[in-house]
Short mmCIF file of C-alpha atoms in Angstrom, two decimals:
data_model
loop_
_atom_site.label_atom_id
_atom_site.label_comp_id
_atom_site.label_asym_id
_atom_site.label_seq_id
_atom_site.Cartn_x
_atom_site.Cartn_y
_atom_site.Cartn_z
CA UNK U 1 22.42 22.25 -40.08
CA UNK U 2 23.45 18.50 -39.88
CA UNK U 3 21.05 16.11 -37.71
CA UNK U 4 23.87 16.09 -34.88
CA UNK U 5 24.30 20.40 -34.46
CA UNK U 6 20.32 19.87 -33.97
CA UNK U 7 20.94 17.11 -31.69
CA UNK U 8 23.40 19.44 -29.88
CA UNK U 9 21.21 22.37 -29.97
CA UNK U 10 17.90 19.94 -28.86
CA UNK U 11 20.20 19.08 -25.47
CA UNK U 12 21.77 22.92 -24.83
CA UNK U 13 18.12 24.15 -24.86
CA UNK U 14 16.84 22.95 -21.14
CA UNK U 15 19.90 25.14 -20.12
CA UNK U 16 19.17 28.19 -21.69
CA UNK U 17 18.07 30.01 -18.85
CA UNK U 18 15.25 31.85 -21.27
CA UNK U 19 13.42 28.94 -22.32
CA UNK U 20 13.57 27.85 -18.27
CA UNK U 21 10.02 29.38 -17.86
CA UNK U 22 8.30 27.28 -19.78
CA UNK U 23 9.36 24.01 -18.55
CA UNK U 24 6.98 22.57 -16.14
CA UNK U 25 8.69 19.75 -13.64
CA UNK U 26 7.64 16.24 -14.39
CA UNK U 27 6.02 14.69 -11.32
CA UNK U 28 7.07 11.46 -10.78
CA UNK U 29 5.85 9.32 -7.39
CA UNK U 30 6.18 5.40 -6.73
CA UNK U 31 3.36 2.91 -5.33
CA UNK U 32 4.47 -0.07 -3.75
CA UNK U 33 1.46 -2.64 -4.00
CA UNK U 34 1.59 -5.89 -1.10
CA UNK U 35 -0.79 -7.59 0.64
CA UNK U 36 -2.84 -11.13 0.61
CA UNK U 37 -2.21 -13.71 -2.10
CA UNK U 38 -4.47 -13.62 -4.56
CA UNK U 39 -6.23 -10.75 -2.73
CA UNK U 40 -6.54 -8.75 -6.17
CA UNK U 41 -3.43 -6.56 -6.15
CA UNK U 42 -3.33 -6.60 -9.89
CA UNK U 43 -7.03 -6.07 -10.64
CA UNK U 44 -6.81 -3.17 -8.53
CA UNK U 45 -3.34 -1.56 -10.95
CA UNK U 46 -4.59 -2.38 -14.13
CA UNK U 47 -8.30 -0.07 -13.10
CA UNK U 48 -5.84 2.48 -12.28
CA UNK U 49 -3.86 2.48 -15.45
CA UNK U 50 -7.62 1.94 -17.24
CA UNK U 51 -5.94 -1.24 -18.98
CA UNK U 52 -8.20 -4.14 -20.35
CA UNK U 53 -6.48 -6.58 -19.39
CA UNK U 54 -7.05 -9.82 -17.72
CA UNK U 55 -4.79 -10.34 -14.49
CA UNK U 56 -2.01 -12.82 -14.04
CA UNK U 57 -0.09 -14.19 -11.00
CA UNK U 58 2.14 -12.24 -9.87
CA UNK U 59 5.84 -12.86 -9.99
CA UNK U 60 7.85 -11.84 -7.30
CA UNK U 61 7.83 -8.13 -7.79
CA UNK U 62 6.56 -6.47 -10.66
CA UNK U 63 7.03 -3.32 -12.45
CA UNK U 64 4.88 -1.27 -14.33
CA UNK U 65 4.33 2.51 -14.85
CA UNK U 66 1.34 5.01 -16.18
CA UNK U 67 1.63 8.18 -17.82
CA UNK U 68 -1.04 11.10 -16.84
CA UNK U 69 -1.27 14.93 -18.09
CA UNK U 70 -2.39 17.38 -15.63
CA UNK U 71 -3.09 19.88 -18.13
CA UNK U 72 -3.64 19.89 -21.96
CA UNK U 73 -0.20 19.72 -23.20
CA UNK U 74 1.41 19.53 -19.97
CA UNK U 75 4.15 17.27 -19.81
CA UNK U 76 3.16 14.15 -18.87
CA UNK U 77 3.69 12.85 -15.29
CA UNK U 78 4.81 9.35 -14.15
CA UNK U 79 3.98 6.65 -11.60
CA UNK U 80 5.94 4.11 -10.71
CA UNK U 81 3.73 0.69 -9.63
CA UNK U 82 5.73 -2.02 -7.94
CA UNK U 83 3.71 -5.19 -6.93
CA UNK U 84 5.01 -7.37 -4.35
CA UNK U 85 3.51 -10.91 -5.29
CA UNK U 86 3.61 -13.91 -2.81
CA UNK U 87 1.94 -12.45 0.15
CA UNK U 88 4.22 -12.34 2.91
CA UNK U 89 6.97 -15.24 1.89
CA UNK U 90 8.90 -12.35 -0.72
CA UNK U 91 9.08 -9.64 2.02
CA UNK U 92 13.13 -9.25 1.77
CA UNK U 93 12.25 -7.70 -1.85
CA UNK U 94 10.76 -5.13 -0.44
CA UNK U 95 13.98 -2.97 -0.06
CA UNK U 96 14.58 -2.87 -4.09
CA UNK U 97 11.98 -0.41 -5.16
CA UNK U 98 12.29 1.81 -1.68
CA UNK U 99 15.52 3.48 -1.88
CA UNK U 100 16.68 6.32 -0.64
CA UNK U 101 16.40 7.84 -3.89
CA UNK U 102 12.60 7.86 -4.02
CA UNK U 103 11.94 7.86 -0.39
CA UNK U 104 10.19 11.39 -0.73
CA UNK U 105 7.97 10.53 -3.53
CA UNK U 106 6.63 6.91 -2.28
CA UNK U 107 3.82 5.39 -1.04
CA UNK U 108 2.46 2.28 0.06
CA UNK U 109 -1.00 0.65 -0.79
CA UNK U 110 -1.74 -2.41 1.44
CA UNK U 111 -4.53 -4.88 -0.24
CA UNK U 112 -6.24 -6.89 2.51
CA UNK U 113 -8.74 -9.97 1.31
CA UNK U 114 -11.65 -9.21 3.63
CA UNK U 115 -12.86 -13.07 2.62
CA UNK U 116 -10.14 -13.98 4.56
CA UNK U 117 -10.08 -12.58 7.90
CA UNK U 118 -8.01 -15.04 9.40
CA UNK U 119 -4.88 -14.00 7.75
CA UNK U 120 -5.95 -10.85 7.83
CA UNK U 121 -3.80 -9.26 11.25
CA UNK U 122 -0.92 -11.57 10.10
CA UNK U 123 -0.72 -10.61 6.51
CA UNK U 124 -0.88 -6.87 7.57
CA UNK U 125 1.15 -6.66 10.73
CA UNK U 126 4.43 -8.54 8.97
CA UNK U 127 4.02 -6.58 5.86
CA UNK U 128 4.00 -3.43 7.30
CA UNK U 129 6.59 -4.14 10.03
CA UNK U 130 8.73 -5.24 7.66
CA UNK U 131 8.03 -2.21 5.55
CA UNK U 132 8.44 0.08 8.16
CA UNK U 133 11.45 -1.06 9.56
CA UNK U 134 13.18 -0.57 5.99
CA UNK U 135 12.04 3.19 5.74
CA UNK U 136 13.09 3.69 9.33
CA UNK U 137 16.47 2.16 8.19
CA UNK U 138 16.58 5.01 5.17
CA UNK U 139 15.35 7.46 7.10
CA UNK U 140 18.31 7.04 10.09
CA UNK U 141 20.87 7.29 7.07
CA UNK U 142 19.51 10.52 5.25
CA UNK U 143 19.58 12.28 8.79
CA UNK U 144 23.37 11.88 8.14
CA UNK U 145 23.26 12.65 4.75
CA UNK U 146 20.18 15.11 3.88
CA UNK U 147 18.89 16.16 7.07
CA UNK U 148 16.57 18.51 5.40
CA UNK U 149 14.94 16.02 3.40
CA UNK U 150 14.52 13.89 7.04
CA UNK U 151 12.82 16.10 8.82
CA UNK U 152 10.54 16.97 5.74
CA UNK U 153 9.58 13.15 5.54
CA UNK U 154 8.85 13.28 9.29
CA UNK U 155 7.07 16.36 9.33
CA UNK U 156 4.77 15.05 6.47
CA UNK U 157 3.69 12.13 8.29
CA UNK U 158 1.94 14.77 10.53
CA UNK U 159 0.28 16.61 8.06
CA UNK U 160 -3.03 14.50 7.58
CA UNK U 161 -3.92 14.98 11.28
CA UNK U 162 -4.38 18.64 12.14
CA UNK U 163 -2.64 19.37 15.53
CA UNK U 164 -6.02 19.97 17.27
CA UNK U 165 -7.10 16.54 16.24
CA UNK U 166 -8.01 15.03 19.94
CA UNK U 167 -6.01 12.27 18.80
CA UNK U 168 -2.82 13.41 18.23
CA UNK U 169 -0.72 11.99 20.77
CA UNK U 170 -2.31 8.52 20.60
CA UNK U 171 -1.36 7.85 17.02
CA UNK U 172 1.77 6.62 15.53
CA UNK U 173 1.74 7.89 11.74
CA UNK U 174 3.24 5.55 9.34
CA UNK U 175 6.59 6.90 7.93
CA UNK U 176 5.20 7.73 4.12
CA UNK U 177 2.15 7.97 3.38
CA UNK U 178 -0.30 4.72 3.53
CA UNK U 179 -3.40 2.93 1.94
CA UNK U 180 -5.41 -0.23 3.54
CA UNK U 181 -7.56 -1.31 0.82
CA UNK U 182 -9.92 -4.16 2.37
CA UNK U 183 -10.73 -6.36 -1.37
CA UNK U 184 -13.23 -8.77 -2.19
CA UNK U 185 -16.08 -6.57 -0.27
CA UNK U 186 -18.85 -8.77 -2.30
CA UNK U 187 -17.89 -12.00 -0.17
CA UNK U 188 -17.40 -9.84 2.76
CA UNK U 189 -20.92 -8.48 2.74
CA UNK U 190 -22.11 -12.03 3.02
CA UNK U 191 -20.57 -12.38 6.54
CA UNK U 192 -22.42 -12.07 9.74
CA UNK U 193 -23.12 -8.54 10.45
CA UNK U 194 -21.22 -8.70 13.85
CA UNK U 195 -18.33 -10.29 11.84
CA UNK U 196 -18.13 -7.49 9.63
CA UNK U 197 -18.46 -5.14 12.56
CA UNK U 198 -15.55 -6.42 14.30
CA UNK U 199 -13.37 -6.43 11.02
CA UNK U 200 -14.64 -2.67 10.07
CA UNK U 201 -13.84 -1.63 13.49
CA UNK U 202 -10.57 -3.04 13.94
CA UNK U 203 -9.07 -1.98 10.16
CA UNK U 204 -10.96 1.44 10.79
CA UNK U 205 -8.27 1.74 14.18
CA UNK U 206 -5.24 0.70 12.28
CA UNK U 207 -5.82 2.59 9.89
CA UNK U 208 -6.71 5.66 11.88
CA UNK U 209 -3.27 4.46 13.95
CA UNK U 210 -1.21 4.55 10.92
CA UNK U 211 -2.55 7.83 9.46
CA UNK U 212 -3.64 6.36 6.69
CA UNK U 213 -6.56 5.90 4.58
CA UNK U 214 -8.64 3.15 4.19
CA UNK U 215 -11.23 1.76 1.24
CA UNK U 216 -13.20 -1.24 0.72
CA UNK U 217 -13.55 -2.08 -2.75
CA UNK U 218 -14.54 -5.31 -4.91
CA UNK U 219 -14.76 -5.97 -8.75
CA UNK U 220 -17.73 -3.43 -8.87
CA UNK U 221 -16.92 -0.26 -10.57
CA UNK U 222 -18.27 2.04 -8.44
CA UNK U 223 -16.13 0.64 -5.83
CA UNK U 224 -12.63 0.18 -7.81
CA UNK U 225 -13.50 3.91 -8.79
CA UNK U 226 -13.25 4.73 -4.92
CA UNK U 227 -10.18 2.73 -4.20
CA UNK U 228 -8.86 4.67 -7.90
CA UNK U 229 -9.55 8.38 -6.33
CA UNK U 230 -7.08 7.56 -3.63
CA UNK U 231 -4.78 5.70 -5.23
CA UNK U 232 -4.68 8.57 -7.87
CA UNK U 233 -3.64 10.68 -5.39
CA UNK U 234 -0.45 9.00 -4.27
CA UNK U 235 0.72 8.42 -8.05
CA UNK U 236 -0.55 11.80 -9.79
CA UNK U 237 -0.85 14.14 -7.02
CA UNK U 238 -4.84 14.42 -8.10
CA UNK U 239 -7.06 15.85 -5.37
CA UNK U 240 -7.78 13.71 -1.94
CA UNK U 241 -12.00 12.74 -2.14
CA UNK U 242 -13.39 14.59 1.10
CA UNK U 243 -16.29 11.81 1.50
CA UNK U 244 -16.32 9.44 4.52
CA UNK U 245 -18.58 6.46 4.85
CA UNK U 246 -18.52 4.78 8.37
CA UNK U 247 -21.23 2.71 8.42
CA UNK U 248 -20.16 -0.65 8.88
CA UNK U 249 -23.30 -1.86 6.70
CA UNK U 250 -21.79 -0.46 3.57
CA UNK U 251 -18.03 -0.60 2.18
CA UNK U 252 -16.04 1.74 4.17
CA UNK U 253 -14.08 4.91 2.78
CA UNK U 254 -12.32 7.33 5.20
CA UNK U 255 -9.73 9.16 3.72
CA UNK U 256 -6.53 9.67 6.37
CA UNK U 257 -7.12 12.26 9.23
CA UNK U 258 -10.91 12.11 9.12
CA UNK U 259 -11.44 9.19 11.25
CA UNK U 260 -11.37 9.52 15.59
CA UNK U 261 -11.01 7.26 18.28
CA UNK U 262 -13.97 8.29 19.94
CA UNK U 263 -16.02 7.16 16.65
CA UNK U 264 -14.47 4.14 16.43
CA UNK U 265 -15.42 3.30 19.73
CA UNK U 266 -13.23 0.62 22.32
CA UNK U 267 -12.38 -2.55 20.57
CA UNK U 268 -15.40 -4.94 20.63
CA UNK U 269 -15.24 -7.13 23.42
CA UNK U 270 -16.85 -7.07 26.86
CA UNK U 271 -14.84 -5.29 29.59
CA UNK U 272 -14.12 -8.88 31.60
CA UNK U 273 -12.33 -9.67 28.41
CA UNK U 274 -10.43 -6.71 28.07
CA UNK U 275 -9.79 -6.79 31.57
CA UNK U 276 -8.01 -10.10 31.35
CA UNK U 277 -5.62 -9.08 28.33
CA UNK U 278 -2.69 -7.90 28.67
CA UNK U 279 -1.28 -5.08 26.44
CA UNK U 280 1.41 -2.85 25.77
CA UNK U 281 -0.22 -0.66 23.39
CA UNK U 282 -3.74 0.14 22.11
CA UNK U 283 -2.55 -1.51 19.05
CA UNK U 284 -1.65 -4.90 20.65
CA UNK U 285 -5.39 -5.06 22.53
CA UNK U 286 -7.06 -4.60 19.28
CA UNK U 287 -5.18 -7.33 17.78
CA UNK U 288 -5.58 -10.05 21.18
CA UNK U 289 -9.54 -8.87 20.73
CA UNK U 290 -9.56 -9.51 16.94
CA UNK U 291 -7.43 -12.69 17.02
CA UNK U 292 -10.04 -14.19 19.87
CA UNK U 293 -13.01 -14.14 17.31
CA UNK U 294 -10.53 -14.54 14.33
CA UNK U 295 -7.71 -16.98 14.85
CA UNK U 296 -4.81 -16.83 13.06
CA UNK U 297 -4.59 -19.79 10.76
CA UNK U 298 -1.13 -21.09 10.77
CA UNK U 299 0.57 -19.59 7.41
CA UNK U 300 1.54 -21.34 4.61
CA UNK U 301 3.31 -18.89 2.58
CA UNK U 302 6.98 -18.99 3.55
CA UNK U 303 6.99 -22.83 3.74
CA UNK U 304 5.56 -23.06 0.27
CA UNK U 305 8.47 -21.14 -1.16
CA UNK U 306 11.79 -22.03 0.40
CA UNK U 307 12.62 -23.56 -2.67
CA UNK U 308 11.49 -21.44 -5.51
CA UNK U 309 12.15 -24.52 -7.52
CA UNK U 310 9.43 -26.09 -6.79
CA UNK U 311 6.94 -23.26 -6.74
CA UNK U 312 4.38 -24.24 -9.43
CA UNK U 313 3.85 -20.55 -11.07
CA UNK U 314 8.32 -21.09 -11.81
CA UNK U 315 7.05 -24.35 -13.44
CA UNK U 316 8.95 -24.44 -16.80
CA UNK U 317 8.69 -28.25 -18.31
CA UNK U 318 12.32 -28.50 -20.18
CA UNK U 319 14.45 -27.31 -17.23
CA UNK U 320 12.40 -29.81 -14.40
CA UNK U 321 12.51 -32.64 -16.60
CA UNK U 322 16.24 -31.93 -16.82
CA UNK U 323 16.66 -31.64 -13.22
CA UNK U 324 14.57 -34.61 -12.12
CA UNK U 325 16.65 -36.64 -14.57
CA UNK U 326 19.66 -34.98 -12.25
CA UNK U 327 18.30 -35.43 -9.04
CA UNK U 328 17.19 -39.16 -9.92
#
């Protein structure tokens, strides 16, 4: 035979209905990384993909992958990491790696800088809104197209919190499936224990909110292994840790659908203050409660970056030396 009738042969194999048996589907999933600048996105991939290597800025969004066998000689199965860089001044990007494509295989893993609390309800609420309001848009189109494949995202978004769960009609599950990781818990631990009470409490109800789960990790290894179990879970399909910590005197880990409203307890303020706020939703008095002890600080991000241009990490000495010679 010549190297092209093997070529030939090598492609009319998969089709050979005998052979069928033997192939095992390749999994492939997607991770969409966001979250703080700086808040140790990166650090976080590169455990996951057990690379030695020594994180850079991000860029915009980047792309990298990992390869993992379930079995020995099992094909091996892929994951997709996207990395949203910029913290929340990039969040149009967001719609290039969720498509409608890989809506049914992707997940979303939210890095929060626990050093920084302040920017801590802003960073998350516009990322996830944003977020959200893409796969909603997605989702409203496949119901046209695929309805099947819909309602099987929809239904999923159910399936962490048993239907007995007490709180079952006071959640409103995220629309695919969701990880808060709160970084940098070796500042974090330094804070005032009330501080870190009142930041425990409130990511513990957003989290619980959002059906999804939520780790607090730092550059310690035990830790990063914790934040890897669930992050292997959404790439590989590996199994979901059953462990919970709570205790708001140690770095949290609740997996999604083990966590209640009646353990998290009413959001920490006295009832005269609750009284006085007003709120919609349990979601908005959480955030009027954490915003009174934690201010937001008035963001930077989007200003810095209207012109990409002048965005140090573009910096590239030829092309501004020709442009301030263009400008002068």
């Amino acid at each position: 035979d010549t190297l092209w009738d093997l070529a030939i042969a090598e492609v009319e194999k998969p089709e050979n209905p005998d052979g069928d048996a033997k192939r095992v589907e390749v999994w492939e999933k997607s991770v969409l990384f966001m979250g703080n600048k700086n808040g140790g996105k990166t650090t976080i991939i590169l455990r996951c993909l057990e690379r030695e290597e020594t994180p850079k800025p991000t860029l915009a969004l980047e792309y990298t992958f990992g390869r993992r066998a379930r079995r020995h000689n099992a094909p091996k199965d892929i994951a997709h990491f996207w990395e949203l860089g910029g913290g929340t001044s990039l969040l149009e990007l967001i719609r290039i790696p969720i498509t409608s494509n890989n809506i049914r295989s992707f997940a979303v893993v939210l890095v929060l800088d626990l050093s920084k609390p302040n920017e801590l309800w802003t960073t998350m609420e516009k990322l996830l809104q944003v977020t959200r309001s893409h796969v909603n848009k997605i989702l409203t189109k496949l119901e046209k197209a695929n309805p099947e494949v819909a309602t099987e995202i929809k239904q999923r978004m159910w399936n962490n919190l048993q239907r007995d769960h007490p709180d079952y009609e006071l959640v409103d599950p995220f629309p695919i499936p969701l990880v808060i990781i709160g970084s940098k818990y070796d500042i974090f631990h330094e804070f005032d224990s009330e501080m870190r009470k009142i930041i425990s409490k409130t990511l513990r109800f957003v989290s619980h909110y959002y059906g999804a789960s939520l780790v607090f990790t730092s550059k310690s290894e035990a830790l990063l292994l914790k934040a890897r179990v669930l992050i292997n879970h959404l790439a590989f399909g590996y199994d979901k840790s059953k462990s919970v910590s709570v205790d708001h005197n140690k770095p949290l880990f609740i997996p999604s659908g083990l966590d209640s409203l009646s353990q998290i307890g009413p959001p920490p303020a006295s009832d005269s203050d609750i009284g006085k706020m007003r709120a919609n939703t349990p979601l908005e008095l959480w955030k009027k409660v954490f915003e009174k002890t934690f201010p937001p600080k008035s963001f930077c991000d989007v200003q810095d970056t209207k012109d990409p241009a002048r965005d140090l990490q573009y910096a590239e000495y030829e092309v501004d030396v020709m442009r301030a010679q263009k400008n002068q």
